[in-house]
């Protein structure tokens, strides 16, 4: 079906998922909304995040004709996935289930961790998703350690992904993760892969870092294929549209550094 795939995040984090999706399905058109005018979502009450997610996902379908919506934000998925799935007339793909699956596939020791925003961690969404993924894989040895990392998203949104300041914060916030002696750690926030270097420096190279981006792209591709919703012609380069509720020039500039050359322009959302 020749309609675009819609995606959204509070800002730049979902670009990690967009990168994976563009690479996996290069012929597909993609419309991405970064809600930088209202970010961060991580410290907001979950019902407020749910309202933002509903507004954006509805706009992706009604204003941009999205044939499916990828919730490329763990906080939005933790707050509103059930509502989005109930309300929207198109399939909704999230980052939490694919990430949890990937974490369980990766671990050997069974000691796993997840880091995310305060909203995501306090919602318990990963406790449920990891339990379900462990049960599906027949693993009864899984012990999950979770840590909220307030402040990480703000560093990424400023484009500050290295340096002493972020390192000091990471050392403090990741202390429970280091103490738990894990072998696999999931980025339960789509912004965090941009801090992979800092996180590795703190937790050590013995911990495999798992990002839900690739796994989510695979899940989206599988679902679209199953439902017969992939484009009829794969022999083209898809059109990518990036929209931001904040400053579009900043979105274009930092976004192209994070995602790559496909993000060469950004438009305002909602359309003026
Ligand atoms: N990238 C988001 C997530 O995956 C949201 C971060 C935020 O806005 O606080 O949770």
Short mmCIF file of C-alpha atoms and ligand atoms in Angstrom, two decimals, residues 9-14 38-43 72-76 95 116-118 120 153-154 157 187-192, ligand 1:
data_model
loop_
_atom_site.label_atom_id
_atom_site.label_comp_id
_atom_site.label_asym_id
_atom_site.label_seq_id
_atom_site.Cartn_x
_atom_site.Cartn_y
_atom_site.Cartn_z
CA UNK A 9 8.73 10.65 19.56
CA UNK A 10 9.00 13.53 22.01
CA UNK A 11 11.97 14.76 19.97
CA UNK A 12 15.11 13.28 18.46
CA UNK A 13 15.15 9.86 20.18
CA UNK A 14 12.81 8.17 17.72
CA UNK A 38 6.65 19.83 24.40
CA UNK A 39 9.55 17.50 25.18
CA UNK A 40 10.66 15.92 27.48
CA UNK A 41 7.86 13.44 28.07
CA UNK A 42 9.81 11.47 30.68
CA UNK A 43 8.96 13.63 33.70
CA UNK A 72 9.14 5.39 18.64
CA UNK A 73 9.05 6.54 22.24
CA UNK A 74 9.01 4.29 25.28
CA UNK A 75 7.38 6.88 27.50
CA UNK A 76 4.50 7.42 25.05
CA UNK A 95 9.31 -0.25 20.95
CA UNK A 116 14.53 4.59 30.77
CA UNK A 117 12.74 7.77 31.71
CA UNK A 118 11.02 8.18 35.08
CA UNK A 120 8.65 4.52 31.58
CA UNK A 153 17.22 12.97 27.34
CA UNK A 154 18.00 16.64 27.94
CA UNK A 157 18.25 17.07 22.90
CA UNK A 187 18.01 1.15 26.28
CA UNK A 188 14.39 1.59 27.33
CA UNK A 189 14.39 5.10 25.90
CA UNK A 190 14.94 5.80 22.24
CA UNK A 191 17.19 8.75 23.04
CA UNK A 192 19.74 6.66 24.92
N1 LIG B 1 12.57 9.06 23.61
C1 LIG B 1 11.60 8.95 24.63
C2 LIG B 1 11.49 7.58 25.21
O1 LIG B 1 11.81 6.65 24.52
C3 LIG B 1 11.16 10.12 25.40
C4 LIG B 1 12.09 10.82 26.24
C5 LIG B 1 11.54 12.06 26.87
O2 LIG B 1 10.95 12.88 26.17
O3 LIG B 1 11.69 12.21 28.08
O4 LIG B 1 11.10 7.39 26.32
#
